[in-house]
Amino acid sequence: MLLASLVLSLFACGREDDSETAPDRMRGAQEAPTVDLEPGCGEPGDDAGTDAGVDAGTGTEPDAGPAVCGDALKHPSEECDDGNNDLGDGCTPLCTREPVCSNGVCENVCGDGQLRSEQCDDGNTLANDGCSPTCEFEPGFVCMAVDDLPPAQLSLPIVYRDFRGYDLLATGSLPRGHIDFENALGSEKGIVATTLDAQGKPVYAKTSMASATTHGRAAFDQWFRDVPNVNQTVIGTLNLPRQAIGQYLFDDQTFFPLDTASWVASGHEPLRADNSSPAQLHNFNFTSEMRYWFEYRGDEVLTFRGDDDVWVFINGILAVDLGGIHAAETASLTLSQRASQLGLIVGGTYQLAVFQAERHTRASSYRLGLNNFFRPSRRTQCVPGPDPEPLCGNGTTDPGEQCDDGINDGGYSQCAPGCVRGPRCGDGIVHLVEGEQCDDGNLRSLDGCNATCQLELP
């Protein structure tokens, strides 16, 4: 039961979705049901083994066959493949790269499509396309730095883990349902510690005190980890269309992503009546985990409404605690007001992690809105052609350049490295710190947002 509205900036883990439907894939302890597959990802039931002599995620020969995401063998069409269902370890379960950041500073990851200090980065590690597997220019190509425009839709990786409720008795190889699901009721803060553990997972904080809805650390540690015969894992995506004001929004008032998957599909979990709508049958009892990276600017605001457990960690520090099984609660978090506590410095890149649990029958909804966290990424684009003389920095806007002031050190309404325009009025992103009230992606007036990015009265 979650209704959450968040704000963040997405790097490699949040891809622009090029299709109407973003498919899922699944791995589980039981015979897996048929679900839509992410292109290049493993078949249901893939146990993600590693072939002898091949290091997980390091790659195979181009003729090694079709890509199977999750087999721990990196195919040339995959950005990475570490063979697990974990987010936040540098490679998503969808085999796309994630930033590797510490204290706001990110490592250069060649092939992640994020142009930082490399000569080039075109989002892959293929040779003979202008940007080499080591992110150096290749002869015979003309390359330029380009800023990706805000996409019409974001597609964000999410990991679901499906549980059987405690009301289900043991059967065959399956133990009784999980004691924390379909059991106790009650709002409960303080279930998790204020920081994540070394694996980036929430830490159970009630080992020496009574808990109204949980039953010890061993049981809690299963919520966000793969445990055979206890949970089944489904890898999916959330599609967030861009709204008129620039916000990215997912809003589902009947959020039951596993109704036709996992334990229900294999006949080991019944659909349950929704107490708020008894005629509606759904698969309750699951958790979800999402992680994102954003460049902190000081204008980010996190708003949400949620029922059942919701925990938000920013830079590994607990920022929102909606623990327990409860009616919907609302709150708002302005990051600039908590920057010191959360260790945020303007210009730094940080992880935002959201952990959620749906643990009891009665409604389930999910609202996720992203405002002011999204920053356009810069990447390299190459086309075949003669090797050009270096032109960027000569103070003249040459073909292929968006600008060139001779310095190109960036800043608001300035020319940035790579001779591309920096953040500015008209780029479709509201820069509150720079005094913008709106930004509809153009410099026209009389359309609600004027040419200087100020709101126009009707």
Short mmCIF file of C-alpha atoms in Angstrom, two decimals:
data_model
loop_
_atom_site.label_atom_id
_atom_site.label_comp_id
_atom_site.label_asym_id
_atom_site.label_seq_id
_atom_site.Cartn_x
_atom_site.Cartn_y
_atom_site.Cartn_z
CA MET A 1 0.00 0.00 0.00
CA LEU A 2 2.14 2.85 -1.22
CA LEU A 3 1.40 6.26 -2.54
CA ALA A 4 4.72 8.06 -2.91
CA SER A 5 5.81 11.13 -4.80
CA LEU A 6 9.55 11.65 -5.22
CA VAL A 7 11.97 13.97 -6.87
CA LEU A 8 15.29 12.87 -8.35
CA SER A 9 17.77 12.98 -11.19
CA LEU A 10 18.45 9.83 -13.10
CA PHE A 11 21.66 8.63 -14.64
CA ALA A 12 22.35 5.22 -16.15
CA CYS A 13 19.77 3.45 -13.99
CA GLY A 14 16.85 5.48 -15.37
CA ARG A 15 16.64 5.13 -19.12
CA GLU A 16 14.45 6.95 -21.53
CA ASP A 17 11.82 4.45 -22.53
CA ASP A 18 11.52 4.01 -26.27
CA SER A 19 8.48 1.76 -26.15
CA GLU A 20 4.96 1.98 -24.87
CA THR A 21 5.37 -0.96 -22.53
CA ALA A 22 8.50 -1.66 -20.53
CA PRO A 23 8.65 -5.42 -19.95
CA ASP A 24 9.73 -7.29 -16.84
CA ARG A 25 11.70 -10.43 -16.16
CA MET A 26 11.61 -12.82 -13.27
CA ARG A 27 13.75 -15.21 -11.27
CA GLY A 28 12.31 -17.33 -8.50
CA ALA A 29 12.76 -20.40 -6.37
CA GLN A 30 9.70 -22.14 -7.79
CA GLU A 31 8.72 -22.82 -11.38
CA ALA A 32 8.44 -19.31 -12.75
CA PRO A 33 5.36 -18.07 -14.57
CA THR A 34 5.57 -16.45 -17.97
CA VAL A 35 6.17 -12.72 -17.79
CA ASP A 36 7.22 -10.14 -20.34
CA LEU A 37 10.98 -10.09 -20.74
CA GLU A 38 13.31 -7.15 -20.87
CA PRO A 39 15.13 -7.41 -24.21
CA GLY A 40 18.45 -9.16 -23.61
CA CYS A 41 17.48 -10.43 -20.14
CA GLY A 42 17.17 -13.93 -18.77
CA GLU A 43 14.30 -16.33 -19.18
CA PRO A 44 12.12 -16.94 -16.12
CA GLY A 45 13.86 -19.29 -13.74
CA ASP A 46 17.38 -18.22 -14.80
CA ASP A 47 19.63 -19.13 -11.89
CA ALA A 48 22.35 -16.72 -12.98
CA GLY A 49 25.25 -19.15 -12.90
CA THR A 50 28.76 -18.20 -13.98
CA ASP A 51 30.60 -20.30 -16.55
CA ALA A 52 34.03 -21.52 -15.53
CA GLY A 53 36.85 -19.26 -16.59
CA VAL A 54 34.68 -16.20 -17.16
CA ASP A 55 34.58 -13.43 -14.56
CA ALA A 56 31.10 -12.16 -13.77
CA GLY A 57 30.36 -9.05 -15.74
CA THR A 58 33.69 -8.91 -17.59
CA GLY A 59 32.42 -10.09 -20.97
CA THR A 60 32.41 -12.85 -23.53
CA GLU A 61 33.34 -13.11 -27.16
CA PRO A 62 30.94 -11.40 -29.61
CA ASP A 63 29.97 -14.80 -31.07
CA ALA A 64 28.91 -16.19 -27.68
CA GLY A 65 25.25 -16.27 -28.71
CA PRO A 66 22.28 -14.09 -27.81
CA ALA A 67 22.44 -11.94 -24.71
CA VAL A 68 20.87 -13.41 -21.58
CA CYS A 69 20.71 -10.73 -18.92
CA GLY A 70 21.42 -12.25 -15.52
CA ASP A 71 23.74 -15.08 -16.58
CA ALA A 72 26.83 -13.16 -15.35
CA LEU A 73 28.31 -13.18 -18.86
CA LYS A 74 28.58 -9.76 -20.45
CA HIS A 75 27.35 -9.85 -24.04
CA PRO A 76 28.49 -7.04 -26.37
CA SER A 77 24.93 -5.73 -26.44
CA GLU A 78 24.85 -5.46 -22.62
CA GLU A 79 26.41 -2.62 -20.67
CA CYS A 80 27.16 -5.05 -17.83
CA ASP A 81 25.97 -8.33 -16.31
CA ASP A 82 26.84 -9.23 -12.72
CA GLY A 83 24.32 -12.06 -12.45
CA ASN A 84 22.27 -10.80 -9.51
CA ASN A 85 19.05 -8.96 -8.71
CA ASP A 86 20.65 -6.14 -6.73
CA LEU A 87 20.38 -2.44 -7.43
CA GLY A 88 23.13 -0.08 -6.33
CA ASP A 89 26.09 -2.37 -7.05
CA GLY A 90 27.13 -0.73 -10.32
CA CYS A 91 25.02 -2.93 -12.62
CA THR A 92 21.22 -3.09 -12.54
CA PRO A 93 19.29 -6.38 -12.92
CA LEU A 94 18.39 -5.04 -16.39
CA CYS A 95 22.11 -5.13 -17.29
CA THR A 96 22.54 -1.35 -17.47
CA ARG A 97 25.34 0.48 -15.71
CA GLU A 98 24.82 2.53 -12.57
CA PRO A 99 27.03 5.35 -11.32
CA VAL A 100 29.63 4.40 -8.73
CA CYS A 101 29.72 7.35 -6.33
CA SER A 102 31.14 8.13 -2.89
CA ASN A 103 30.71 11.36 -0.94
CA GLY A 104 29.12 12.99 -3.96
CA VAL A 105 31.96 12.15 -6.36
CA CYS A 106 31.32 9.59 -9.10
CA GLU A 107 33.90 7.37 -10.73
CA ASN A 108 34.32 7.65 -14.46
CA VAL A 109 32.63 4.57 -15.89
CA CYS A 110 33.51 4.18 -19.53
CA GLY A 111 30.44 3.25 -21.54
CA ASP A 112 27.76 4.60 -19.21
CA GLY A 113 26.86 7.46 -21.56
CA GLN A 114 27.91 10.08 -19.00
CA LEU A 115 30.66 12.31 -20.36
CA ARG A 116 32.75 13.44 -17.41
CA SER A 117 36.54 13.54 -17.76
CA GLU A 118 36.86 10.91 -20.50
CA GLN A 119 37.73 11.97 -24.03
CA CYS A 120 34.38 10.53 -25.12
CA ASP A 121 31.55 8.30 -23.90
CA ASP A 122 28.88 7.16 -26.34
CA GLY A 123 27.07 4.81 -23.96
CA ASN A 124 28.74 1.56 -25.03
CA THR A 125 32.11 -0.18 -25.03
CA LEU A 126 32.13 -1.16 -28.69
CA ALA A 127 35.07 -0.48 -31.00
CA ASN A 128 35.03 1.19 -34.42
CA ASP A 129 32.16 3.57 -33.72
CA GLY A 130 34.22 6.71 -33.05
CA CYS A 131 34.61 6.20 -29.30
CA SER A 132 36.74 3.24 -28.29
CA PRO A 133 36.07 0.64 -25.54
CA THR A 134 38.41 2.73 -23.35
CA CYS A 135 36.54 5.97 -24.15
CA GLU A 136 39.16 7.48 -26.43
CA PHE A 137 38.53 8.99 -29.85
CA GLU A 138 39.01 6.70 -32.85
CA PRO A 139 40.24 7.95 -36.24
CA GLY A 140 37.84 8.30 -39.13
CA PHE A 141 34.99 9.84 -37.15
CA VAL A 142 33.71 13.29 -36.29
CA CYS A 143 32.53 13.38 -32.68
CA MET A 144 30.81 16.03 -30.60
CA ALA A 145 29.41 16.35 -27.10
CA VAL A 146 25.63 16.56 -27.01
CA ASP A 147 23.17 17.15 -24.19
CA ASP A 148 20.26 14.75 -24.09
CA LEU A 149 16.96 16.60 -24.00
CA PRO A 150 14.53 15.74 -21.19
CA PRO A 151 12.87 12.53 -22.40
CA ALA A 152 9.12 12.25 -22.85
CA GLN A 153 9.17 9.35 -20.39
CA LEU A 154 11.53 7.85 -17.85
CA SER A 155 11.72 4.11 -17.35
CA LEU A 156 13.10 3.23 -13.93
CA PRO A 157 14.30 -0.21 -12.76
CA ILE A 158 12.41 -1.70 -9.81
CA VAL A 159 12.95 -4.99 -7.97
CA TYR A 160 9.87 -6.71 -6.53
CA ARG A 161 10.09 -9.58 -4.05
CA ASP A 162 6.88 -11.54 -3.60
CA PHE A 163 6.06 -13.30 -0.29
CA ARG A 164 3.45 -15.78 0.86
CA GLY A 165 1.35 -14.47 3.77
CA TYR A 166 1.69 -15.89 7.27
CA ASP A 167 -1.83 -17.32 7.06
CA LEU A 168 -0.57 -19.93 4.56
CA LEU A 169 0.70 -23.17 6.11
CA ALA A 170 3.78 -25.08 5.01
CA THR A 171 3.35 -27.24 1.93
CA GLY A 172 5.88 -29.47 0.21
CA SER A 173 9.26 -27.74 0.22
CA LEU A 174 7.70 -24.40 1.12
CA PRO A 175 7.74 -23.24 4.75
CA ARG A 176 4.84 -21.42 6.35
CA GLY A 177 4.25 -17.94 4.90
CA HIS A 178 6.46 -15.09 6.06
CA ILE A 179 5.67 -14.03 9.63
CA ASP A 180 5.86 -10.29 8.82
CA PHE A 181 3.22 -10.48 6.05
CA GLU A 182 -0.54 -10.83 6.41
CA ASN A 183 -0.13 -10.80 10.17
CA ALA A 184 0.03 -7.87 12.62
CA LEU A 185 -1.27 -4.33 12.02
CA GLY A 186 -0.12 -0.92 13.23
CA SER A 187 1.92 2.17 12.39
CA GLU A 188 5.49 1.79 13.57
CA LYS A 189 8.44 4.13 13.24
CA GLY A 190 11.99 3.08 13.99
CA ILE A 191 11.94 -0.36 12.35
CA VAL A 192 15.10 0.49 10.38
CA ALA A 193 18.37 2.11 11.41
CA THR A 194 19.38 5.55 10.20
CA THR A 195 21.96 4.26 7.69
CA LEU A 196 22.11 1.44 5.14
CA ASP A 197 24.44 -1.52 5.59
CA ALA A 198 27.51 -2.30 3.49
CA GLN A 199 25.31 -3.97 0.85
CA GLY A 200 23.06 -0.92 0.66
CA LYS A 201 20.14 -2.62 2.45
CA PRO A 202 18.06 -1.34 5.41
CA VAL A 203 19.27 -2.52 8.83
CA TYR A 204 16.73 -3.87 11.34
CA ALA A 205 16.77 -1.60 14.42
CA LYS A 206 14.44 -3.35 16.87
CA THR A 207 16.61 -6.27 17.97
CA SER A 208 16.40 -5.25 21.65
CA MET A 209 12.87 -3.86 21.80
CA ALA A 210 9.30 -4.90 21.10
CA SER A 211 7.88 -4.44 17.61
CA ALA A 212 4.21 -4.17 16.72
CA THR A 213 4.48 -5.53 13.17
CA THR A 214 7.86 -7.26 12.74
CA HIS A 215 9.39 -10.37 14.28
CA GLY A 216 13.15 -10.06 14.46
CA ARG A 217 16.16 -9.31 12.31
CA ALA A 218 16.40 -12.68 10.58
CA ALA A 219 12.86 -12.33 9.23
CA PHE A 220 13.33 -8.66 8.28
CA ASP A 221 16.59 -9.35 6.44
CA GLN A 222 14.59 -11.43 3.94
CA TRP A 223 12.44 -8.48 2.83
CA PHE A 224 14.93 -7.05 0.32
CA ARG A 225 17.10 -10.10 -0.42
CA ASP A 226 16.53 -13.16 -2.60
CA VAL A 227 15.68 -16.16 -0.38
CA PRO A 228 14.73 -19.48 -2.08
CA ASN A 229 11.32 -20.85 -1.04
CA VAL A 230 10.62 -17.65 0.94
CA ASN A 231 10.28 -15.06 -1.82
CA GLN A 232 10.38 -14.80 -5.58
CA THR A 233 12.00 -11.90 -7.41
CA VAL A 234 10.48 -10.04 -10.34
CA ILE A 235 12.47 -7.38 -12.18
CA GLY A 236 10.37 -4.62 -13.69
CA THR A 237 10.26 -0.98 -14.65
CA LEU A 238 8.08 2.00 -13.78
CA ASN A 239 7.23 4.32 -16.67
CA LEU A 240 6.96 7.97 -15.70
CA PRO A 241 5.59 10.29 -18.43
CA ARG A 242 6.80 13.87 -18.36
CA GLN A 243 4.08 16.29 -17.30
CA ALA A 244 3.44 19.80 -18.63
CA ILE A 245 5.29 21.41 -15.71
CA GLY A 246 8.35 19.20 -16.29
CA GLN A 247 7.55 16.70 -13.54
CA TYR A 248 7.91 12.98 -14.18
CA LEU A 249 4.98 11.10 -12.69
CA PHE A 250 3.86 7.52 -12.09
CA ASP A 251 0.43 7.25 -10.47
CA ASP A 252 -1.44 3.98 -9.98
CA GLN A 253 -4.29 3.86 -7.47
CA THR A 254 -4.58 0.08 -7.82
CA PHE A 255 -0.94 -0.90 -7.60
CA PHE A 256 -0.78 -4.69 -7.81
CA PRO A 257 2.18 -5.47 -10.11
CA LEU A 258 2.29 -9.20 -9.28
CA ASP A 259 -1.36 -10.24 -9.74
CA THR A 260 -0.48 -12.64 -12.56
CA ALA A 261 3.08 -13.51 -11.57
CA SER A 262 5.18 -15.31 -8.99
CA TRP A 263 3.49 -17.37 -6.24
CA VAL A 264 0.01 -16.71 -7.62
CA ALA A 265 0.92 -17.95 -11.09
CA SER A 266 2.49 -21.14 -9.70
CA GLY A 267 -0.54 -21.85 -7.50
CA HIS A 268 1.23 -21.33 -4.18
CA GLU A 269 -0.51 -18.08 -3.17
CA PRO A 270 -4.20 -17.16 -3.53
CA LEU A 271 -5.49 -13.85 -4.77
CA ARG A 272 -6.97 -12.02 -1.78
CA ALA A 273 -10.01 -9.80 -1.50
CA ASP A 274 -9.20 -6.13 -1.09
CA ASN A 275 -10.92 -5.11 2.16
CA SER A 276 -11.73 -1.72 0.68
CA SER A 277 -13.20 -3.36 -2.45
CA PRO A 278 -14.08 -7.00 -1.57
CA ALA A 279 -15.01 -7.84 -5.15
CA GLN A 280 -11.46 -7.05 -6.26
CA LEU A 281 -8.95 -9.92 -5.91
CA HIS A 282 -5.23 -9.15 -5.87
CA ASN A 283 -1.76 -10.45 -4.97
CA PHE A 284 -0.80 -8.61 -1.80
CA ASN A 285 2.39 -9.20 0.26
CA PHE A 286 5.44 -7.94 -1.64
CA THR A 287 8.29 -5.48 -1.31
CA SER A 288 9.86 -3.17 -3.85
CA GLU A 289 13.26 -1.53 -4.09
CA MET A 290 14.37 1.32 -6.33
CA ARG A 291 17.57 3.37 -6.45
CA TYR A 292 18.39 6.55 -8.34
CA TRP A 293 21.21 9.04 -8.61
CA PHE A 294 20.81 12.79 -8.75
CA GLU A 295 23.07 15.81 -9.01
CA TYR A 296 22.24 17.98 -6.02
CA ARG A 297 21.43 21.58 -6.91
CA GLY A 298 19.53 22.72 -3.82
CA ASP A 299 16.07 23.05 -5.39
CA GLU A 300 14.94 19.43 -4.99
CA VAL A 301 11.76 18.71 -3.04
CA LEU A 302 10.54 15.26 -2.05
CA THR A 303 6.79 14.84 -1.51
CA PHE A 304 4.91 11.64 -0.97
CA ARG A 305 1.88 9.91 0.41
CA GLY A 306 2.13 6.31 1.51
CA ASP A 307 0.52 3.53 3.51
CA ASP A 308 2.43 0.45 4.69
CA ASP A 309 6.18 0.68 5.02
CA VAL A 310 8.05 3.32 3.01
CA TRP A 311 11.65 4.25 3.74
CA VAL A 312 13.65 6.75 1.72
CA PHE A 313 17.42 6.98 2.10
CA ILE A 314 19.42 9.84 0.59
CA ASN A 315 23.19 9.42 0.44
CA GLY A 316 22.71 6.29 2.56
CA ILE A 317 21.00 8.23 5.37
CA LEU A 318 17.36 7.74 6.39
CA ALA A 319 15.33 10.75 5.25
CA VAL A 320 11.74 9.41 5.39
CA ASP A 321 10.31 6.83 7.81
CA LEU A 322 6.76 5.60 7.16
CA GLY A 323 7.18 2.22 8.80
CA GLY A 324 4.42 -0.16 9.78
CA ILE A 325 1.01 -1.03 8.39
CA HIS A 326 -1.13 2.07 8.47
CA ALA A 327 -3.50 4.39 6.62
CA ALA A 328 -2.08 6.81 4.08
CA GLU A 329 0.28 9.46 5.44
CA THR A 330 1.68 12.50 3.66
CA ALA A 331 4.86 14.51 4.11
CA SER A 332 7.24 16.76 2.21
CA LEU A 333 11.02 17.02 2.31
CA THR A 334 12.96 20.01 1.02
CA LEU A 335 16.47 18.70 0.58
CA SER A 336 18.16 22.06 1.05
CA GLN A 337 16.75 22.19 4.60
CA ARG A 338 18.38 18.85 5.42
CA ALA A 339 21.52 19.18 3.29
CA SER A 340 23.93 19.23 6.23
CA GLN A 341 22.34 16.21 7.91
CA LEU A 342 22.29 14.26 4.66
CA GLY A 343 25.83 15.28 3.66
CA LEU A 344 24.77 17.01 0.44
CA ILE A 345 27.01 19.50 -1.38
CA VAL A 346 25.85 21.43 -4.44
CA GLY A 347 27.25 19.77 -7.55
CA GLY A 348 27.70 16.39 -5.88
CA THR A 349 25.99 13.24 -7.12
CA TYR A 350 24.09 11.14 -4.60
CA GLN A 351 21.95 8.02 -4.40
CA LEU A 352 18.29 8.11 -3.47
CA ALA A 353 16.98 4.68 -2.42
CA VAL A 354 13.31 3.86 -1.86
CA PHE A 355 12.25 0.70 -0.02
CA GLN A 356 8.56 -0.21 0.22
CA ALA A 357 6.53 -3.10 1.59
CA GLU A 358 2.89 -4.07 0.95
CA ARG A 359 2.17 -6.34 3.91
CA HIS A 360 -1.58 -6.60 4.42
CA THR A 361 -4.84 -6.60 2.52
CA ARG A 362 -6.51 -3.25 2.11
CA ALA A 363 -5.78 -1.16 -0.96
CA SER A 364 -2.48 -0.56 -2.69
CA SER A 365 -1.49 2.52 -4.63
CA TYR A 366 1.77 3.97 -5.87
CA ARG A 367 2.47 7.55 -6.81
CA LEU A 368 5.98 8.61 -7.76
CA GLY A 369 6.62 12.14 -8.98
CA LEU A 370 10.05 13.51 -9.90
CA ASN A 371 10.53 17.26 -9.78
CA ASN A 372 13.76 19.22 -10.24
CA PHE A 373 15.96 16.16 -9.73
CA PHE A 374 16.37 15.35 -13.41
CA ARG A 375 19.47 16.82 -15.07
CA PRO A 376 20.18 16.33 -18.77
CA SER A 377 23.13 14.02 -19.34
CA ARG A 378 25.99 14.76 -21.71
CA ARG A 379 27.30 12.08 -24.03
CA THR A 380 29.39 11.71 -27.18
CA GLN A 381 27.87 11.37 -30.62
CA CYS A 382 30.09 10.26 -33.49
CA VAL A 383 29.54 9.96 -37.24
CA PRO A 384 31.95 8.72 -39.92
CA GLY A 385 34.04 11.52 -41.38
CA PRO A 386 37.52 13.05 -41.63
CA ASP A 387 39.44 13.75 -38.47
CA PRO A 388 38.66 17.41 -37.68
CA GLU A 389 41.02 19.99 -36.34
CA PRO A 390 40.27 20.90 -32.72
CA LEU A 391 37.80 23.78 -32.87
CA CYS A 392 36.00 23.88 -29.53
CA GLY A 393 37.51 26.69 -27.51
CA ASN A 394 38.46 28.96 -30.40
CA GLY A 395 35.73 31.43 -29.49
CA THR A 396 33.74 30.78 -32.67
CA THR A 397 30.64 28.65 -32.92
CA ASP A 398 31.66 26.19 -35.61
CA PRO A 399 29.46 23.52 -37.26
CA GLY A 400 28.48 20.87 -34.74
CA GLU A 401 28.89 23.25 -31.79
CA GLN A 402 26.02 24.80 -29.87
CA CYS A 403 28.21 27.64 -28.59
CA ASP A 404 31.85 28.62 -28.02
CA ASP A 405 32.88 31.54 -25.81
CA GLY A 406 36.54 30.52 -25.73
CA ILE A 407 36.35 29.45 -22.07
CA ASN A 408 33.42 27.04 -21.98
CA ASP A 409 33.47 26.46 -18.24
CA GLY A 410 29.69 26.17 -17.87
CA GLY A 411 27.25 27.88 -15.55
CA TYR A 412 23.73 29.21 -16.00
CA SER A 413 23.22 30.68 -19.49
CA GLN A 414 26.89 30.02 -20.27
CA CYS A 415 28.71 27.74 -22.69
CA ALA A 416 29.76 24.45 -21.10
CA PRO A 417 32.67 22.07 -21.81
CA GLY A 418 32.29 20.39 -25.18
CA CYS A 419 30.83 23.61 -26.64
CA VAL A 420 27.28 22.80 -25.58
CA ARG A 421 24.85 25.18 -23.94
CA GLY A 422 24.61 24.94 -20.17
CA PRO A 423 21.43 25.18 -18.08
CA ARG A 424 19.31 28.06 -19.26
CA CYS A 425 15.82 29.45 -19.61
CA GLY A 426 14.10 27.51 -22.37
CA ASP A 427 15.71 24.12 -21.77
CA GLY A 428 12.53 22.66 -20.28
CA ILE A 429 13.90 22.41 -16.74
CA VAL A 430 12.91 24.84 -13.98
CA HIS A 431 16.10 26.24 -12.41
CA LEU A 432 14.72 27.68 -9.18
CA VAL A 433 18.13 28.65 -7.81
CA GLU A 434 18.64 30.90 -10.84
CA GLY A 435 15.24 32.58 -10.34
CA GLU A 436 13.13 30.67 -12.85
CA GLN A 437 9.48 30.20 -11.95
CA CYS A 438 8.68 27.96 -14.92
CA ASP A 439 10.24 26.56 -18.09
CA ASP A 440 8.07 25.20 -20.89
CA GLY A 441 10.96 24.50 -23.24
CA ASN A 442 10.65 27.63 -25.37
CA LEU A 443 11.29 31.37 -25.22
CA ARG A 444 7.79 32.45 -26.22
CA SER A 445 5.58 34.65 -24.11
CA LEU A 446 1.79 34.57 -23.80
CA ASP A 447 1.75 30.79 -23.29
CA GLY A 448 1.72 30.71 -19.49
CA CYS A 449 5.50 30.97 -19.11
CA ASN A 450 7.20 34.02 -20.62
CA ALA A 451 10.49 34.38 -22.45
CA THR A 452 12.38 34.94 -19.18
CA CYS A 453 10.87 31.88 -17.50
CA GLN A 454 8.49 33.79 -15.26
CA LEU A 455 4.89 32.76 -14.77
CA GLU A 456 2.31 34.78 -16.67
CA LEU A 457 -0.96 35.66 -15.03
CA PRO A 458 -4.07 34.54 -16.93
#
